[in-house]
Amino acid sequence: MDAGLMQMQGRLADYMNALFNEEILDSQYLELHELQDESNPGFVVEVVSLFLTDAEKLLDDLSRDLTQQNVDFKRAHAQAHKLMGSSCSIGAPRVKSACIVFQNFCQEKNVRGCQRYLQQMKQEFVLVKGKLKALFELEKQVVAAGGSIHRMQPINPSH
Amino acid sequence: MVCEMEKDPIEDMDIEVLPSMWPEDIRDDAGKQFNIEKPGGDEDMLKDVTIPGEHKILDFKRLLELTNYTDQGASQLAYLVKHWEYRQANAVRLLKEELDILSRQRQEVELKKLEILEEHRFEEERYGGDKRPISILDDAYDIWQDVPRRKSDVVIQNKRVEIDAEYDTVIYWKQRAMHLEKLLEASIHREQALMEKLQESINNMEKQSSPVEELSQILKRADNFLHFILQNAPVVIGHQDKDLKYRFIYNPYPTLHEEDVIGKTDIDIFTGAGVKESQEFKREVLEKGLPAKREITFDTELFGAKTFLIHVAPVFSKDGETIGINYMGMDVTDQVRIREKMARLREEMAVRNAKETEMNKTMYITEETMRAKQMLATMSHEIRSPLAGVVSMAEILAQTRLDREQRQLLEVMLSSGDLVLQLINDILDLSKVESGVMKLEATKFRPREVVKHVLQTAAASLRKILTLEGHVADDVPIEVIGDVLRIRQILTNLISNAIKFTHEGKVGINLYVVPEPSLEKIEESPEKSKVDQSTSLESKMKGEKSSSVSQASSDQQPVQVKSQNGHFCQNHALHDKTRNMCESEASADRDNEEEDTRETTVWICCDVYDTGIGIPENALPTLFKKYMQVSADHARKYGGTGLGLAICKQLVELMGGRLTVSSREHIGSTFTFVLPYKVSPICDNSDDSDDLAIMANHDSAVDDITDGFFQFQPHTRGSLFSSNGSSRTQKLLSPNVVYTSINKLNRVAEDSYAFPTNNLRVKELASPEDACSTADAAETSAETECSVSPSLHYECEVDVENGKVNPQGTECRSQSSSSNISRLEEEKGQVDKLTISEPPGSCQGLEKSCASSESTSSGIVEGPKPQPKPKILLVEDNKINVMVTQSMMKQLGHNMDVVNDGVEAVRAVQRHTYDLILMDVCMPVMDGLQATRIIRSFEETGNWDAAVRAGIEQVSSDLSCNSHSPTESKERVPIIAMTANALAESADECFANGMDSFVSKPVTFQKLKQCLEQYLM
């Protein structure tokens, strides 16, 4: 293992740690990584991209719904619930928290609160999206350099 | 000039004397004595007041006597007399003063006269006879005769000199004489006036000075005053003589007439509480001669319950003898009541304050404790999640190819991780139990299996030369309902505790039925009615309970006895069972009745005994306390957190039982817990799949069901066990396990029985999914497997079809199988005295294989697999969650069907039989709660009416395997909720809607695994 790779892996580890410390990701993300093995090497990326597109669509829908004359809070609640479930599953706690508050506002039928927390959700989403993309980029680099993302892939018999 | 001199004294006299003459002074004095401020004013006031005379009951004669004879009376009179005398003396003094003044004046006048006379001595000598009358006055006042005379002599002498100088003519003399005459006249005049004044004064004095009149006036005034004061006063005043007979009473509220009171004592007058006391009190005062006050509460017919403040003063005669008492009583009932009320209130207030303080303190402590607990729980939870990650990762790592050294390191890692996890779980459990969050589940389980598994597990990690044994009495039902996980936890805890403190000998479990304990007598000996129980066993159990574990006897002898016994029990139970089966198949109705009567609660007592170091008596009270160990020394030597027993106790109590301990140091300890269990009404015979399982898997099932004795002998090959120390390790050796189990299924088991090591490994089959996954991995040894599984498979299929077509078919089969079983049993009886552990999951595993084969026949499941595979349904609308969960399941070696909402879930259940459903709660179209209700309703009623009501049309019957027999009630499929917000109320909601458990999102590998282990056993 050459020094450049070591350095890169160190950077990846630091970056991961930062993401965890900032609570942008949580242990659920590690769970995802556990599920990735040689039979489906792109599992995490697959799931995360699905999440990103899904969430983007959901947030768009929500933004549109909230500008309607009569806001369908039940629908908005369901949307937020879905987003919450997804963010929960990929391990994005901050998006999840925003979703929870948003759902509470939906129950209160508080348009302003909903709008405020929609913004919050969007912000968190953009944040996690950017970070995840950067993370994937780093991982890709590590893999390209011949390394493995062993920290998150304890099951790697080929390693 | 002379005239002026003479007038002055008179005027002076008037001014000086008059003030001392005023009677006000006297009155004032008298007033002060009587504390009457203005008697004059009083009289006016009294005029307005009518004094009701009848209130006063007075024995006048006695009063007079009193006044005459008593000291007080005498002193009163003496006082009055003295006062009068004083006044008289005062008057006399004043009169004397007056007289003084008068006589002084008179003297002066006389002097003047003498002067005049001296002036005219010579004339006097001439006409001496003329001036004589003046000297008469001198005679009247002898006292002053001498001195003034001398004085006047001197004056006269002086005057004479003056006169001498004016000596002149006759006219002058005449005029002079006339002038003198006038002076004399004036003097006489003045004298007369003075005399008059004197007379007047005397008269005045006479007018005032009648003593009787004055006395009676004073008395009257005092009387009036007393009347005025007393007329509305709530006081009773009385005088009683020395026999305590009333002589005088003043009572403003009389209820008795004078004649009723006077001459009688208190006791004569009224009866009731307090009368005697007052009488005695009065007598006491009478005897002691000292006044006293006392509060006496009366309760008489006359005036009810009243409290009087009584003042009693003794009355003395003049010679100092007590002749009676003066009595004064005041009704203070209200005051007393108020006072008592106040006292009570004050007391209450004090108590309340004290309580409040106490409560505040307690509250504070409780809050603190709660906070601490909460914190502990949170912390534990926070630690647990990542730790679980570490451990599960290590587990996965252990499944990869590793060299020897790596494996060893991994073992250490895993066992340490396990320890910490266990500790944290303990803490969480405790806080859960304490905060009342812990929920108990009611599941059907087989006590024998539980005992065996616990012992197996313990034996697997045993690093000592110890015998582990278990006895289950015949009367313990084959299946009971309870929270098997918790019971297992308790047993495991107690067993590992026992092993920890036992260095040689044995550790064991006794299970037997006891009558419902009256809470004090939990540790009674087992029920006498168990006649079929061998006496040796019973005596053994008793021996264990009294903790006099005799090592010599228990080492070899009981083993044989019991193993024989165990076989006997087996057969016995088996016959019972066979009979039951036949009966139930023959007549469903009768069977139902029987079941109803059998639906009871059974109390099962469990002893966990050891031959260990024992517990010193002084440590027993703190034994079940948290974080308590017998001593610091023990803690060092044996490790542990001291939580295990506390958790056991709390769990047992939570389940309505009791955990007790008896122990003798260096001999051993016995922990005993008694728990109530429901006996399952559909025990083991009326259930389709169960029957199948028994048939297909006769030998192992029978073993599991009825074997009452398990023993795990000490092994000399300790090294093998130390390397297999972690229970998990056995999983790593899965090929062996599979091999063994397959061997057994093939009834080639005799060989393997000879090797206890295999037996121990087998236990890991407790979780069928393990068996499956390991079977997957064990493809190399699939030769035997192939030969077995298809045949089983076939049998099941046939059976299912038979079941559909002809219900009688099962009966035939069960009969044949039961005969088969008994035959096998006979065989088995000869095999070995060492009882054999069977793969506990094999029975259910086969069940599952039936299910999957069934599905295969209806052609919906993916690929036909020879291994028994549990069928799992995931109901989840979120694609991402589906992906994640599916992937995890795959890792765990399971495939599953996925549907996206409740309606689809119901449809899926209509088509297939699932072994486990993971159900999202919050879903579009139909949520998980409703779907669960519908599925449960189907299971209970056997029809899909609820689904139809909810708008789900029935699938065509040829497609649905679950609609074929509407009257038949279905086995309850475990439904696990998946909730995004794992709050308590949503958990309650899940349970209320018929879900068995819940997994909080996000679903993790660990959670999923736990869940599968729990529900797919």
Coordinates of C-alpha atoms in Angstrom, one line a residue, chain B residues 203-661:
Chain B
N203 CA -73.6 71.8 111.5
N204 CA -72.2 70.8 108.2
M205 CA -70.1 68.3 109.8
E206 CA -72.9 66.9 111.8
K207 CA -74.9 66.6 108.6
Q208 CA -72.1 64.5 106.9
S209 CA -71.1 62.3 109.7
S210 CA -73.7 59.6 110.0
P211 CA -71.5 56.3 109.5
V212 CA -74.4 53.9 108.9
E213 CA -75.8 56.1 106.2
E214 CA -72.4 56.4 104.6
L215 CA -71.7 52.7 104.8
S216 CA -75.0 51.7 103.3
Q217 CA -74.4 54.3 100.6
I218 CA -71.1 52.7 99.8
L219 CA -72.5 49.3 99.9
K220 CA -75.3 50.3 97.7
R221 CA -72.9 51.7 95.3
A222 CA -70.8 48.6 95.3
D223 CA -73.9 46.6 94.9
N224 CA -75.0 48.6 92.0
F225 CA -71.6 48.3 90.5
L226 CA -71.5 44.6 90.9
H227 CA -75.0 44.4 89.3
F228 CA -73.9 46.5 86.5
I229 CA -70.8 44.4 85.9
L230 CA -72.4 41.0 86.4
Q231 CA -75.8 41.4 84.8
N232 CA -74.5 40.1 81.5
A233 CA -71.4 38.4 82.6
P234 CA -71.4 34.7 81.8
V235 CA -70.2 33.9 85.3
V236 CA -71.7 32.0 88.1
I237 CA -70.6 33.2 91.5
G238 CA -71.3 31.2 94.5
H239 CA -70.4 30.6 98.0
Q240 CA -70.4 27.2 99.5
D241 CA -70.0 26.3 103.1
K242 CA -67.5 23.7 104.3
D243 CA -69.9 20.9 103.5
L244 CA -69.9 22.4 100.0
K245 CA -73.6 23.3 100.3
Y246 CA -74.5 26.4 98.3
R247 CA -75.1 29.3 100.6
F248 CA -75.1 31.9 97.9
I249 CA -75.2 31.7 94.2
Y250 CA -75.4 34.2 91.5
N251 CA -76.2 32.8 88.1
P252 CA -77.3 35.0 85.2
Y253 CA -78.8 32.0 83.4
P254 CA -80.5 30.1 86.1
T255 CA -82.1 26.9 85.2
L256 CA -82.8 26.1 88.8
H257 CA -84.7 27.9 91.4
E258 CA -83.2 29.3 94.5
E259 CA -84.6 26.6 96.6
D260 CA -83.1 24.0 94.3
V261 CA -79.7 25.3 94.9
I262 CA -79.3 26.8 98.3
G263 CA -78.4 24.3 100.9
K264 CA -77.4 21.6 98.4
T265 CA -74.1 20.4 97.0
D266 CA -73.1 20.1 93.4
I267 CA -73.7 16.3 93.6
D268 CA -77.2 16.9 94.9
I269 CA -78.0 19.2 92.1
F270 CA -76.7 17.5 89.0
T271 CA -75.1 14.3 87.8
G272 CA -72.8 13.6 84.9
A273 CA -69.2 13.9 83.9
G274 CA -67.3 16.6 85.6
V275 CA -69.5 17.0 88.6
K276 CA -67.5 14.8 90.8
E277 CA -64.3 16.4 89.6
S278 CA -65.5 19.8 90.5
Q279 CA -66.7 18.6 93.8
E280 CA -63.3 17.1 94.5
F281 CA -61.5 20.2 93.3
K282 CA -63.5 22.3 95.7
R283 CA -62.8 20.0 98.5
E284 CA -59.2 20.1 97.7
V285 CA -59.2 23.9 97.9
L286 CA -61.1 23.7 101.1
E287 CA -58.5 21.4 102.6
K288 CA -55.4 23.2 101.3
G289 CA -56.7 26.6 102.0
L290 CA -55.2 28.0 98.8
P291 CA -57.2 29.4 96.0
A292 CA -56.9 27.6 92.7
K293 CA -58.2 27.6 89.1
R294 CA -59.2 24.7 87.0
E295 CA -60.9 23.9 83.8
I296 CA -63.5 21.3 84.2
T297 CA -65.6 19.8 81.4
F298 CA -69.1 18.9 82.4
D299 CA -71.4 16.7 80.6
T300 CA -74.6 16.9 82.6
E301 CA -78.3 16.4 81.8
L302 CA -78.9 19.9 83.0
F303 CA -76.8 21.9 80.6
G304 CA -75.1 19.4 78.3
A305 CA -71.5 19.3 77.5
K306 CA -69.8 22.5 78.7
T307 CA -66.4 23.5 79.9
F308 CA -66.1 25.8 82.8
L309 CA -63.1 27.7 84.1
I310 CA -63.6 27.5 87.8
H311 CA -61.9 29.6 90.4
V312 CA -62.3 28.5 93.9
A313 CA -61.0 30.5 96.9
P314 CA -61.2 29.4 100.4
V315 CA -63.0 31.5 103.0
F316 CA -61.6 31.7 106.4
S317 CA -63.3 32.5 109.7
K318 CA -61.7 35.2 112.0
D319 CA -59.7 32.6 113.8
G320 CA -58.3 31.2 110.5
E321 CA -60.5 28.2 110.0
T322 CA -61.8 27.5 106.5
I323 CA -65.5 27.7 106.7
G324 CA -66.3 27.5 103.0
I325 CA -65.3 28.5 99.5
N326 CA -66.1 31.2 97.1
Y327 CA -66.7 29.8 93.8
M328 CA -66.6 31.5 90.4
G329 CA -67.2 29.7 87.2
M330 CA -67.1 30.9 83.7
D331 CA -68.4 29.0 80.6
V332 CA -65.4 28.7 78.3
T333 CA -66.9 25.9 76.1
D334 CA -66.5 27.9 72.9
Q335 CA -63.1 29.0 73.8
V336 CA -62.0 25.5 74.7
R337 CA -63.5 24.3 71.4
I338 CA -61.7 27.0 69.5
R339 CA -58.5 26.4 71.4
E340 CA -58.7 22.7 70.7
K341 CA -59.5 23.3 67.2
M342 CA -56.6 25.6 66.9
A343 CA -54.4 23.1 68.5
R344 CA -55.6 20.5 66.2
L345 CA -55.1 22.7 63.2
R346 CA -51.7 23.6 64.4
E347 CA -50.9 20.0 64.8
E348 CA -52.3 19.2 61.4
M349 CA -50.4 22.0 59.9
A350 CA -47.2 20.8 61.5
V351 CA -47.8 17.3 60.3
R352 CA -48.7 18.6 56.9
N353 CA -45.6 20.7 56.8
A354 CA -43.5 17.8 57.9
K355 CA -45.1 15.7 55.2
E356 CA -44.6 18.3 52.6
T357 CA -41.0 18.6 53.5
E358 CA -40.7 14.9 53.4
M359 CA -42.5 14.7 50.1
N360 CA -40.4 17.4 48.6
K361 CA -37.4 15.6 49.7
T362 CA -38.7 12.3 48.3
M363 CA -39.8 14.0 45.2
Y364 CA -36.4 15.5 44.8
I365 CA -34.8 12.2 45.4
T366 CA -37.2 10.5 43.0
E367 CA -36.6 13.1 40.4
E368 CA -33.0 12.7 40.8
T369 CA -33.2 9.0 40.7
M370 CA -35.4 9.1 37.7
R371 CA -33.0 11.5 36.0
A372 CA -30.1 9.3 36.9
K373 CA -32.0 6.3 35.6
Q374 CA -33.0 8.0 32.5
M375 CA -29.5 9.1 32.0
L376 CA -28.3 5.6 32.6
A377 CA -30.8 4.2 30.1
T378 CA -29.9 6.8 27.5
M379 CA -26.2 6.3 28.1
S380 CA -26.6 2.6 27.9
H381 CA -28.6 2.9 24.8
E382 CA -26.1 5.2 23.3
I383 CA -23.4 2.8 24.1
R384 CA -25.3 -0.2 23.0
S385 CA -26.0 0.9 19.4
P386 CA -22.4 1.4 18.4
L387 CA -21.2 -1.5 20.5
A388 CA -23.8 -3.7 18.8
G389 CA -22.3 -2.4 15.6
V390 CA -18.9 -3.5 16.7
V391 CA -20.0 -6.9 17.8
S392 CA -22.1 -7.6 14.8
M393 CA -19.3 -6.5 12.5
A394 CA -17.0 -8.8 14.4
E395 CA -19.5 -11.6 13.9
I396 CA -19.6 -11.0 10.2
L397 CA -15.9 -10.9 10.2
A398 CA -15.8 -14.2 11.9
Q399 CA -17.7 -15.7 9.0
T400 CA -14.9 -14.8 6.6
R401 CA -11.8 -16.9 6.1
L402 CA -9.4 -16.3 8.9
D403 CA -6.3 -17.9 10.0
R404 CA -6.0 -19.4 13.5
E405 CA -4.5 -16.4 15.2
Q406 CA -7.0 -14.0 13.7
R407 CA -9.8 -16.3 14.8
Q408 CA -8.5 -16.3 18.3
L409 CA -8.2 -12.6 18.4
L410 CA -11.7 -12.3 17.1
E411 CA -13.0 -14.7 19.7
V412 CA -11.6 -12.5 22.4
M413 CA -13.1 -9.5 20.8
L414 CA -16.5 -11.1 20.5
S415 CA -16.6 -12.4 24.0
S416 CA -15.5 -9.0 25.4
G417 CA -18.1 -7.3 23.3
D418 CA -20.7 -9.8 24.4
L419 CA -19.8 -9.1 28.0
V420 CA -20.3 -5.4 27.6
L421 CA -23.4 -5.8 25.6
Q422 CA -24.8 -8.1 28.3
L423 CA -24.0 -5.6 31.0
I424 CA -25.6 -2.8 29.1
N425 CA -28.6 -5.0 28.3
D426 CA -28.9 -5.8 32.0
I427 CA -28.9 -2.1 32.9
L428 CA -31.4 -1.3 30.3
D429 CA -33.6 -4.2 31.4
L430 CA -33.4 -3.1 35.0
S431 CA -34.4 0.5 34.1
K432 CA -37.1 -0.8 31.9
V433 CA -38.6 -3.0 34.6
E434 CA -38.2 -0.2 37.2
S435 CA -39.9 2.4 35.0
G436 CA -42.6 -0.1 34.1
V437 CA -41.9 0.1 30.4
M438 CA -41.1 -3.6 30.1
K439 CA -43.9 -5.5 28.5
L440 CA -44.4 -9.2 29.0
E441 CA -45.3 -11.3 26.1
A442 CA -47.4 -14.4 26.2
T443 CA -46.1 -17.0 23.9
K444 CA -46.5 -20.7 23.8
F445 CA -43.3 -22.6 24.8
R446 CA -42.1 -25.9 26.1
P447 CA -40.6 -25.7 29.5
R448 CA -38.5 -28.8 28.9
E449 CA -37.0 -27.3 25.8
V450 CA -36.2 -24.1 27.7
V451 CA -34.5 -26.0 30.5
K452 CA -32.5 -28.1 28.0
H453 CA -31.5 -25.1 26.0
V454 CA -30.4 -23.2 28.9
L455 CA -28.3 -26.1 30.1
Q456 CA -26.9 -26.7 26.7
T457 CA -25.9 -23.1 26.4
A458 CA -24.3 -23.2 29.8
A459 CA -22.5 -26.5 29.0
A460 CA -21.2 -25.0 25.8
S461 CA -19.4 -22.3 27.6
L462 CA -18.5 -24.3 30.6
R463 CA -14.8 -24.3 31.5
K464 CA -15.1 -26.3 34.6
I465 CA -15.6 -29.9 35.5
L466 CA -19.2 -29.7 36.5
T467 CA -22.2 -31.7 35.9
L468 CA -25.2 -29.8 34.6
E469 CA -28.5 -31.5 35.0
G470 CA -32.2 -30.7 34.6
H471 CA -35.2 -32.5 35.9
V472 CA -38.7 -31.7 34.7
A473 CA -41.4 -33.4 36.6
D474 CA -44.1 -35.3 34.7
D475 CA -46.9 -33.0 35.8
V476 CA -45.3 -30.0 34.1
P477 CA -47.4 -29.4 31.0
I478 CA -45.7 -29.9 27.7
E479 CA -46.6 -26.5 26.6
V480 CA -47.4 -23.5 28.6
I481 CA -47.9 -19.8 27.9
G482 CA -45.6 -17.2 29.3
D483 CA -42.8 -14.8 28.4
V484 CA -40.3 -17.4 27.3
L485 CA -37.6 -14.9 26.6
R486 CA -37.7 -13.5 30.1
I487 CA -38.0 -16.9 31.7
R488 CA -35.0 -18.0 29.7
Q489 CA -33.2 -14.9 30.8
I490 CA -33.9 -15.7 34.4
L491 CA -32.8 -19.3 34.1
T492 CA -29.7 -18.4 32.2
N493 CA -28.8 -15.8 34.7
L494 CA -29.3 -18.1 37.6
I495 CA -27.5 -20.9 36.0
S496 CA -24.5 -18.8 35.0
N497 CA -24.5 -17.4 38.5
A498 CA -24.5 -20.9 39.9
I499 CA -21.7 -22.1 37.6
K500 CA -19.7 -19.0 38.5
F501 CA -19.7 -19.9 42.1
T502 CA -19.4 -23.6 41.9
H503 CA -16.0 -25.2 41.5
E504 CA -16.9 -28.8 41.7
G505 CA -20.0 -30.9 41.8
K506 CA -23.0 -29.9 39.8
V507 CA -25.5 -27.3 38.9
G508 CA -29.0 -28.1 38.0
I509 CA -32.6 -27.1 37.4
N510 CA -35.6 -28.7 38.9
L511 CA -39.0 -28.0 37.4
Y512 CA -42.2 -29.1 39.1
V513 CA -45.7 -28.0 39.5
V514 CA -46.8 -26.5 42.8
P515 CA -50.2 -25.5 44.1
E516 CA -50.9 -21.9 43.8
P517 CA -48.8 -20.4 46.5
S518 CA -50.3 -18.3 49.2
L519 CA -47.6 -15.6 49.0
E520 CA -45.9 -16.4 52.2
K521 CA -45.5 -20.1 51.6
I522 CA -43.8 -20.1 48.3
E523 CA -41.0 -22.3 49.3
E524 CA -43.1 -25.2 50.3
S525 CA -42.3 -28.7 49.2
P526 CA -43.8 -29.8 46.0
E527 CA -47.4 -31.0 45.9
K528 CA -48.0 -34.2 47.7
S529 CA -50.4 -35.4 45.1
K530 CA -47.7 -36.1 42.7
V531 CA -47.8 -39.8 43.4
D532 CA -46.5 -40.9 40.1
Q533 CA -43.3 -39.0 40.8
S534 CA -40.6 -41.4 41.9
T535 CA -39.9 -41.0 45.6
S536 CA -36.2 -40.8 45.0
L537 CA -36.7 -37.8 42.8
E538 CA -39.0 -36.1 45.2
S539 CA -36.7 -36.6 48.1
K540 CA -33.9 -35.4 46.0
M541 CA -35.8 -32.2 45.2
K542 CA -36.6 -31.7 48.8
G543 CA -33.0 -32.2 49.6
E544 CA -32.0 -29.6 47.1
K545 CA -34.4 -27.2 48.4
S546 CA -33.2 -27.4 51.9
S547 CA -29.9 -26.9 50.3
S548 CA -28.3 -29.8 52.0
V549 CA -26.9 -31.0 48.7
S550 CA -25.1 -34.1 49.5
Q551 CA -22.5 -34.4 46.9
A552 CA -21.8 -38.1 47.3
S553 CA -25.3 -39.1 46.6
S554 CA -26.0 -36.7 43.8
D555 CA -22.8 -37.5 42.0
Q556 CA -23.7 -40.9 40.6
Q557 CA -26.8 -42.5 42.0
P558 CA -29.5 -40.0 41.0
V559 CA -28.2 -39.8 37.5
Q560 CA -29.2 -43.4 36.8
V561 CA -32.3 -43.3 38.7
K562 CA -33.5 -40.3 36.9
S563 CA -32.5 -41.3 33.5
Q564 CA -34.6 -44.4 33.9
N565 CA -37.2 -42.3 35.4
G566 CA -37.1 -40.0 32.6
H567 CA -37.8 -42.7 30.1
F568 CA -40.6 -43.9 32.1
C569 CA -42.1 -40.4 32.1
Q570 CA -41.5 -40.2 28.4
N571 CA -43.4 -43.3 27.7
H572 CA -46.1 -42.4 30.0
A573 CA -46.6 -39.0 28.5
L574 CA -46.3 -40.4 25.1
H575 CA -49.2 -42.8 25.7
D576 CA -51.2 -40.0 27.0
K577 CA -50.4 -38.0 24.0
T578 CA -51.2 -40.6 21.6
R579 CA -54.5 -41.1 23.2
N580 CA -55.2 -37.5 23.2
M581 CA -54.4 -37.3 19.6
C582 CA -56.7 -40.1 18.6
E583 CA -59.4 -38.7 20.7
S584 CA -59.1 -35.2 19.3
E585 CA -59.1 -36.4 15.8
A586 CA -62.1 -38.6 16.4
S587 CA -64.3 -36.0 17.9
A588 CA -63.4 -32.4 17.6
D589 CA -66.3 -31.3 19.8
R590 CA -65.4 -33.3 22.7
D591 CA -61.8 -32.3 22.3
N592 CA -62.9 -28.7 22.5
E593 CA -64.8 -29.3 25.7
E594 CA -61.8 -30.9 27.1
E595 CA -59.6 -28.0 26.1
D596 CA -61.9 -25.6 27.8
T597 CA -61.7 -27.4 31.0
R598 CA -57.9 -27.6 30.7
E599 CA -57.5 -23.9 30.2
T600 CA -56.0 -23.2 33.6
T601 CA -53.2 -21.5 35.3
V602 CA -50.4 -23.7 36.5
W603 CA -47.8 -22.7 39.0
I604 CA -44.5 -24.1 38.2
C605 CA -41.7 -24.0 40.6
C606 CA -38.1 -23.9 39.4
D607 CA -35.1 -24.6 41.6
V608 CA -31.7 -23.8 40.4
Y609 CA -29.3 -25.5 42.7
D610 CA -25.6 -25.8 42.9
T611 CA -22.9 -27.3 45.1
G612 CA -20.9 -24.1 45.2
I613 CA -19.5 -21.8 47.7
G614 CA -22.8 -20.8 49.1
I615 CA -23.9 -17.5 50.5
P616 CA -23.2 -16.4 54.0
E617 CA -26.3 -15.6 55.9
N618 CA -25.5 -12.0 56.5
A619 CA -25.3 -11.4 52.7
L620 CA -28.8 -12.9 52.0
P621 CA -30.7 -9.7 52.6
T622 CA -28.7 -7.7 50.1
L623 CA -28.4 -10.5 47.6
F624 CA -31.1 -9.2 45.3
K625 CA -30.0 -5.6 45.5
K626 CA -28.5 -3.9 42.6
Y627 CA -24.8 -3.7 42.2
M628 CA -24.4 -5.7 45.3
Q629 CA -22.1 -8.6 45.7
V630 CA -21.4 -10.7 48.8
S631 CA -18.1 -8.9 49.3
A632 CA -15.6 -6.9 47.5
D633 CA -13.4 -9.9 47.6
H634 CA -16.0 -12.0 45.7
A635 CA -16.4 -9.2 43.2
R636 CA -12.7 -9.3 42.5
K637 CA -12.6 -13.0 42.3
Y638 CA -15.7 -13.7 40.3
G639 CA -16.3 -10.5 38.5
G640 CA -19.8 -9.5 37.4
T641 CA -21.8 -6.4 37.9
G642 CA -24.1 -7.6 40.6
L643 CA -27.1 -6.9 38.4
G644 CA -28.0 -10.4 37.4
L645 CA -29.9 -11.4 40.5
A646 CA -31.6 -8.0 40.8
I647 CA -32.9 -8.4 37.3
C648 CA -34.0 -11.9 37.9
K649 CA -35.9 -10.9 41.0
Q650 CA -37.5 -8.0 39.2
L651 CA -38.5 -10.1 36.2
V652 CA -39.9 -12.8 38.4
E653 CA -41.9 -10.3 40.3
L654 CA -43.1 -8.6 37.2
M655 CA -44.5 -11.9 36.0
G656 CA -46.3 -12.3 39.3
G657 CA -44.0 -14.8 40.9
R658 CA -41.4 -14.8 43.6
L659 CA -37.8 -15.5 43.7
T660 CA -36.2 -16.8 46.9
V661 CA -32.9 -18.3 47.9

